[in-house]
Amino acid sequence: MTQHGPFESRPEFDPSSSQGYSAWHYPNDEDFARQGYAPNVTGEERTWAILAHLSAVIAWFVSAGWISFIGPLLVWAIKKDSSPYVRQAAAQSFNFNIGMALMTITGWIMVITVILLPLGFLVIGIAWVLEMYHHIKATIRASDNKIHRYPFQIKILS
């Protein structure tokens, strides 16, 4: 085993083993879970997790929020089989973006009804603030080897 960060050594991957990373019980490692730390995360995994969270913010600014789920979906598709940590980060980011997209669509429907126009703009504004806050917080937590749990997820990816 080799050292990978300040927490503990990472078991070597054995593709012939039915358990894969046999000693890596993610996310049920209670010692790290209590502290919010992801166990045994390499620098490459941390970079991919940061990209999963930050890509949603970048896509949000490029598309005014309409395709912010694409970045996390691409990261999930690329890394889902090689890293449980990155898969979890990308899946949660994607699921959260779907929830926020539905909230935004609901807000726009309220705006179109005219009677609910003020409430609709409020819902859209709340969705925007939640997206920015949680994606930036998740990016910072990922850079510190921590796990971020997004609220308001519609569980599509895992």
PDB file of C-alpha atoms in Angstrom:
ATOM      1  CA  MET A   1       0.000   0.000   0.000  1.00  0.00           C
ATOM      2  CA  THR A   2       1.142   3.522  -0.711  1.00  0.00           C
ATOM      3  CA  GLN A   3       0.392   6.762   1.088  1.00  0.00           C
ATOM      4  CA  HIS A   4      -2.165   9.038  -0.620  1.00  0.00           C
ATOM      5  CA  GLY A   5      -2.728  12.123   1.482  1.00  0.00           C
ATOM      6  CA  PRO A   6      -2.880  12.870   5.167  1.00  0.00           C
ATOM      7  CA  PHE A   7      -5.560  10.358   6.091  1.00  0.00           C
ATOM      8  CA  GLU A   8      -4.401   6.796   5.454  1.00  0.00           C
ATOM      9  CA  SER A   9      -3.046   4.513   2.808  1.00  0.00           C
ATOM     10  CA  ARG A  10      -5.213   3.525  -0.145  1.00  0.00           C
ATOM     11  CA  PRO A  11      -5.547  -0.170  -0.944  1.00  0.00           C
ATOM     12  CA  GLU A  12      -4.296  -1.241  -4.330  1.00  0.00           C
ATOM     13  CA  PHE A  13      -7.004  -1.949  -6.877  1.00  0.00           C
ATOM     14  CA  ASP A  14      -7.375  -5.603  -7.684  1.00  0.00           C
ATOM     15  CA  PRO A  15      -9.602  -6.027 -10.775  1.00  0.00           C
ATOM     16  CA  SER A  16      -9.769  -9.795 -10.228  1.00  0.00           C
ATOM     17  CA  SER A  17     -11.253  -9.255  -6.779  1.00  0.00           C
ATOM     18  CA  SER A  18     -15.011  -9.126  -6.552  1.00  0.00           C
ATOM     19  CA  GLN A  19     -14.642  -6.315  -4.024  1.00  0.00           C
ATOM     20  CA  GLY A  20     -12.440  -3.972  -6.078  1.00  0.00           C
ATOM     21  CA  TYR A  21     -11.002  -1.613  -3.479  1.00  0.00           C
ATOM     22  CA  SER A  22     -11.548  -4.182  -0.751  1.00  0.00           C
ATOM     23  CA  ALA A  23     -10.584  -2.005   2.202  1.00  0.00           C
ATOM     24  CA  TRP A  24     -12.297   1.158   0.948  1.00  0.00           C
ATOM     25  CA  HIS A  25     -15.818   1.130   2.339  1.00  0.00           C
ATOM     26  CA  TYR A  26     -17.114   4.321   0.747  1.00  0.00           C
ATOM     27  CA  PRO A  27     -19.229   6.152   1.908  1.00  0.00           C
ATOM     28  CA  ASN A  28     -19.717   4.045   5.054  1.00  0.00           C
ATOM     29  CA  ASP A  29     -16.333   4.735   6.580  1.00  0.00           C
ATOM     30  CA  GLU A  30     -17.672   6.111   9.858  1.00  0.00           C
ATOM     31  CA  ASP A  31     -14.503   7.858  11.025  1.00  0.00           C
ATOM     32  CA  PHE A  32     -14.310   9.978   7.898  1.00  0.00           C
ATOM     33  CA  ALA A  33     -18.054  10.320   7.400  1.00  0.00           C
ATOM     34  CA  ARG A  34     -18.476  11.893  10.845  1.00  0.00           C
ATOM     35  CA  GLN A  35     -15.889  14.509   9.918  1.00  0.00           C
ATOM     36  CA  GLY A  36     -17.211  14.910   6.350  1.00  0.00           C
ATOM     37  CA  TYR A  37     -13.946  13.694   4.831  1.00  0.00           C
ATOM     38  CA  ALA A  38     -13.747  11.368   1.868  1.00  0.00           C
ATOM     39  CA  PRO A  39     -11.378   8.473   2.568  1.00  0.00           C
ATOM     40  CA  ASN A  40      -8.282   7.857   0.480  1.00  0.00           C
ATOM     41  CA  VAL A  41      -8.846  10.478  -2.205  1.00  0.00           C
ATOM     42  CA  THR A  42      -6.015  10.983  -4.688  1.00  0.00           C
ATOM     43  CA  GLY A  43      -5.146  14.328  -6.241  1.00  0.00           C
ATOM     44  CA  GLU A  44      -6.618  13.235  -9.576  1.00  0.00           C
ATOM     45  CA  GLU A  45      -9.903  12.226  -7.935  1.00  0.00           C
ATOM     46  CA  ARG A  46     -10.041  15.529  -6.085  1.00  0.00           C
ATOM     47  CA  THR A  47      -9.516  17.400  -9.378  1.00  0.00           C
ATOM     48  CA  TRP A  48     -12.324  15.466 -11.104  1.00  0.00           C
ATOM     49  CA  ALA A  49     -14.674  16.076  -8.151  1.00  0.00           C
ATOM     50  CA  ILE A  50     -13.891  19.803  -8.249  1.00  0.00           C
ATOM     51  CA  LEU A  51     -14.578  19.754 -11.995  1.00  0.00           C
ATOM     52  CA  ALA A  52     -17.916  17.977 -11.420  1.00  0.00           C
ATOM     53  CA  HIS A  53     -19.062  20.733  -9.067  1.00  0.00           C
ATOM     54  CA  LEU A  54     -17.492  23.698 -10.860  1.00  0.00           C
ATOM     55  CA  SER A  55     -18.624  22.660 -14.354  1.00  0.00           C
ATOM     56  CA  ALA A  56     -22.223  23.284 -13.310  1.00  0.00           C
ATOM     57  CA  VAL A  57     -21.396  26.874 -12.333  1.00  0.00           C
ATOM     58  CA  ILE A  58     -19.526  27.497 -15.584  1.00  0.00           C
ATOM     59  CA  ALA A  59     -22.349  26.003 -17.668  1.00  0.00           C
ATOM     60  CA  TRP A  60     -24.864  28.043 -15.694  1.00  0.00           C
ATOM     61  CA  PHE A  61     -23.176  31.296 -16.729  1.00  0.00           C
ATOM     62  CA  VAL A  62     -22.744  30.156 -20.327  1.00  0.00           C
ATOM     63  CA  SER A  63     -26.365  29.048 -20.750  1.00  0.00           C
ATOM     64  CA  ALA A  64     -28.228  31.141 -18.134  1.00  0.00           C
ATOM     65  CA  GLY A  65     -28.805  27.973 -16.149  1.00  0.00           C
ATOM     66  CA  TRP A  66     -30.390  25.785 -18.772  1.00  0.00           C
ATOM     67  CA  ILE A  67     -27.609  23.230 -19.341  1.00  0.00           C
ATOM     68  CA  SER A  68     -25.844  23.250 -15.972  1.00  0.00           C
ATOM     69  CA  PHE A  69     -26.417  19.504 -15.635  1.00  0.00           C
ATOM     70  CA  ILE A  70     -24.245  18.630 -18.686  1.00  0.00           C
ATOM     71  CA  GLY A  71     -20.848  19.054 -16.960  1.00  0.00           C
ATOM     72  CA  PRO A  72     -21.613  16.807 -13.981  1.00  0.00           C
ATOM     73  CA  LEU A  73     -23.208  14.257 -16.325  1.00  0.00           C
ATOM     74  CA  LEU A  74     -20.053  14.118 -18.478  1.00  0.00           C
ATOM     75  CA  VAL A  75     -17.801  13.753 -15.419  1.00  0.00           C
ATOM     76  CA  TRP A  76     -20.065  10.996 -14.084  1.00  0.00           C
ATOM     77  CA  ALA A  77     -20.005   9.159 -17.440  1.00  0.00           C
ATOM     78  CA  ILE A  78     -16.205   9.363 -17.682  1.00  0.00           C
ATOM     79  CA  LYS A  79     -15.289   8.491 -14.077  1.00  0.00           C
ATOM     80  CA  LYS A  80     -18.224   6.431 -12.740  1.00  0.00           C
ATOM     81  CA  ASP A  81     -16.379   3.105 -12.950  1.00  0.00           C
ATOM     82  CA  SER A  82     -12.964   4.264 -11.771  1.00  0.00           C
ATOM     83  CA  SER A  83     -13.685   6.365  -8.672  1.00  0.00           C
ATOM     84  CA  PRO A  84     -16.543   6.080  -6.171  1.00  0.00           C
ATOM     85  CA  TYR A  85     -15.677   9.537  -4.802  1.00  0.00           C
ATOM     86  CA  VAL A  86     -15.903  11.254  -8.203  1.00  0.00           C
ATOM     87  CA  ARG A  87     -19.005   9.256  -9.128  1.00  0.00           C
ATOM     88  CA  GLN A  88     -20.722  10.398  -5.932  1.00  0.00           C
ATOM     89  CA  ALA A  89     -19.718  14.047  -6.428  1.00  0.00           C
ATOM     90  CA  ALA A  90     -20.842  14.138 -10.070  1.00  0.00           C
ATOM     91  CA  ALA A  91     -24.089  12.247  -9.401  1.00  0.00           C
ATOM     92  CA  GLN A  92     -25.063  14.550  -6.543  1.00  0.00           C
ATOM     93  CA  SER A  93     -24.238  17.640  -8.596  1.00  0.00           C
ATOM     94  CA  PHE A  94     -26.290  16.320 -11.530  1.00  0.00           C
ATOM     95  CA  ASN A  95     -29.250  15.324  -9.326  1.00  0.00           C
ATOM     96  CA  PHE A  96     -29.220  18.721  -7.615  1.00  0.00           C
ATOM     97  CA  ASN A  97     -29.154  20.505 -10.986  1.00  0.00           C
ATOM     98  CA  ILE A  98     -32.189  18.554 -12.154  1.00  0.00           C
ATOM     99  CA  GLY A  99     -34.062  19.604  -8.998  1.00  0.00           C
ATOM    100  CA  MET A 100     -33.075  23.230  -9.508  1.00  0.00           C
ATOM    101  CA  ALA A 101     -34.053  23.069 -13.206  1.00  0.00           C
ATOM    102  CA  LEU A 102     -37.529  21.884 -12.211  1.00  0.00           C
ATOM    103  CA  MET A 103     -37.730  24.671  -9.650  1.00  0.00           C
ATOM    104  CA  THR A 104     -36.737  27.217 -12.312  1.00  0.00           C
ATOM    105  CA  ILE A 105     -39.268  25.840 -14.800  1.00  0.00           C
ATOM    106  CA  THR A 106     -41.958  26.066 -12.117  1.00  0.00           C
ATOM    107  CA  GLY A 107     -40.925  29.686 -11.513  1.00  0.00           C
ATOM    108  CA  TRP A 108     -41.197  30.510 -15.227  1.00  0.00           C
ATOM    109  CA  ILE A 109     -44.632  28.888 -15.397  1.00  0.00           C
ATOM    110  CA  MET A 110     -45.667  31.125 -12.492  1.00  0.00           C
ATOM    111  CA  VAL A 111     -44.315  34.181 -14.348  1.00  0.00           C
ATOM    112  CA  ILE A 112     -46.289  33.285 -17.475  1.00  0.00           C
ATOM    113  CA  THR A 113     -49.536  33.142 -15.482  1.00  0.00           C
ATOM    114  CA  VAL A 114     -49.024  36.856 -14.688  1.00  0.00           C
ATOM    115  CA  ILE A 115     -51.019  36.570 -11.453  1.00  0.00           C
ATOM    116  CA  LEU A 116     -48.132  34.663  -9.839  1.00  0.00           C
ATOM    117  CA  LEU A 117     -45.476  36.833 -11.521  1.00  0.00           C
ATOM    118  CA  PRO A 118     -43.876  38.168  -8.290  1.00  0.00           C
ATOM    119  CA  LEU A 119     -43.845  34.708  -6.736  1.00  0.00           C
ATOM    120  CA  GLY A 120     -42.414  33.231  -9.942  1.00  0.00           C
ATOM    121  CA  PHE A 121     -39.485  35.653  -9.979  1.00  0.00           C
ATOM    122  CA  LEU A 122     -38.905  34.901  -6.296  1.00  0.00           C
ATOM    123  CA  VAL A 123     -38.764  31.141  -6.997  1.00  0.00           C
ATOM    124  CA  ILE A 124     -36.345  31.697  -9.904  1.00  0.00           C
ATOM    125  CA  GLY A 125     -34.148  33.911  -7.711  1.00  0.00           C
ATOM    126  CA  ILE A 126     -34.123  31.380  -4.881  1.00  0.00           C
ATOM    127  CA  ALA A 127     -33.153  28.610  -7.327  1.00  0.00           C
ATOM    128  CA  TRP A 128     -30.273  30.755  -8.645  1.00  0.00           C
ATOM    129  CA  VAL A 129     -28.985  31.555  -5.139  1.00  0.00           C
ATOM    130  CA  LEU A 130     -29.220  27.902  -4.073  1.00  0.00           C
ATOM    131  CA  GLU A 131     -27.354  26.741  -7.179  1.00  0.00           C
ATOM    132  CA  MET A 132     -24.519  29.219  -6.784  1.00  0.00           C
ATOM    133  CA  TYR A 133     -24.190  28.692  -3.036  1.00  0.00           C
ATOM    134  CA  HIS A 134     -24.197  24.897  -3.088  1.00  0.00           C
ATOM    135  CA  HIS A 135     -21.956  24.476  -6.150  1.00  0.00           C
ATOM    136  CA  ILE A 136     -19.356  26.902  -4.826  1.00  0.00           C
ATOM    137  CA  LYS A 137     -19.523  25.339  -1.350  1.00  0.00           C
ATOM    138  CA  ALA A 138     -19.212  21.848  -2.875  1.00  0.00           C
ATOM    139  CA  THR A 139     -16.206  22.955  -4.951  1.00  0.00           C
ATOM    140  CA  ILE A 140     -14.455  24.295  -1.854  1.00  0.00           C
ATOM    141  CA  ARG A 141     -15.282  21.153   0.140  1.00  0.00           C
ATOM    142  CA  ALA A 142     -14.001  18.910  -2.664  1.00  0.00           C
ATOM    143  CA  SER A 143     -10.723  20.831  -2.706  1.00  0.00           C
ATOM    144  CA  ASP A 144     -10.405  19.963   1.008  1.00  0.00           C
ATOM    145  CA  ASN A 145     -11.185  16.229   0.492  1.00  0.00           C
ATOM    146  CA  LYS A 146     -14.623  16.677   1.988  1.00  0.00           C
ATOM    147  CA  ILE A 147     -17.986  15.372   0.861  1.00  0.00           C
ATOM    148  CA  HIS A 148     -20.808  17.819   0.138  1.00  0.00           C
ATOM    149  CA  ARG A 149     -24.398  16.639   0.426  1.00  0.00           C
ATOM    150  CA  TYR A 150     -26.665  18.642  -1.862  1.00  0.00           C
ATOM    151  CA  PRO A 151     -30.272  19.303  -0.775  1.00  0.00           C
ATOM    152  CA  PHE A 152     -33.271  19.074  -3.118  1.00  0.00           C
ATOM    153  CA  GLN A 153     -31.951  16.200  -5.207  1.00  0.00           C
ATOM    154  CA  ILE A 154     -34.035  14.202  -7.606  1.00  0.00           C
ATOM    155  CA  LYS A 155     -32.225  10.879  -7.499  1.00  0.00           C
ATOM    156  CA  ILE A 156     -31.471   9.935 -11.093  1.00  0.00           C
ATOM    157  CA  LEU A 157     -27.776   9.100 -10.943  1.00  0.00           C
ATOM    158  CA  SER A 158     -26.054   7.283  -8.122  1.00  0.00           C
TER     159      SER A 158
END
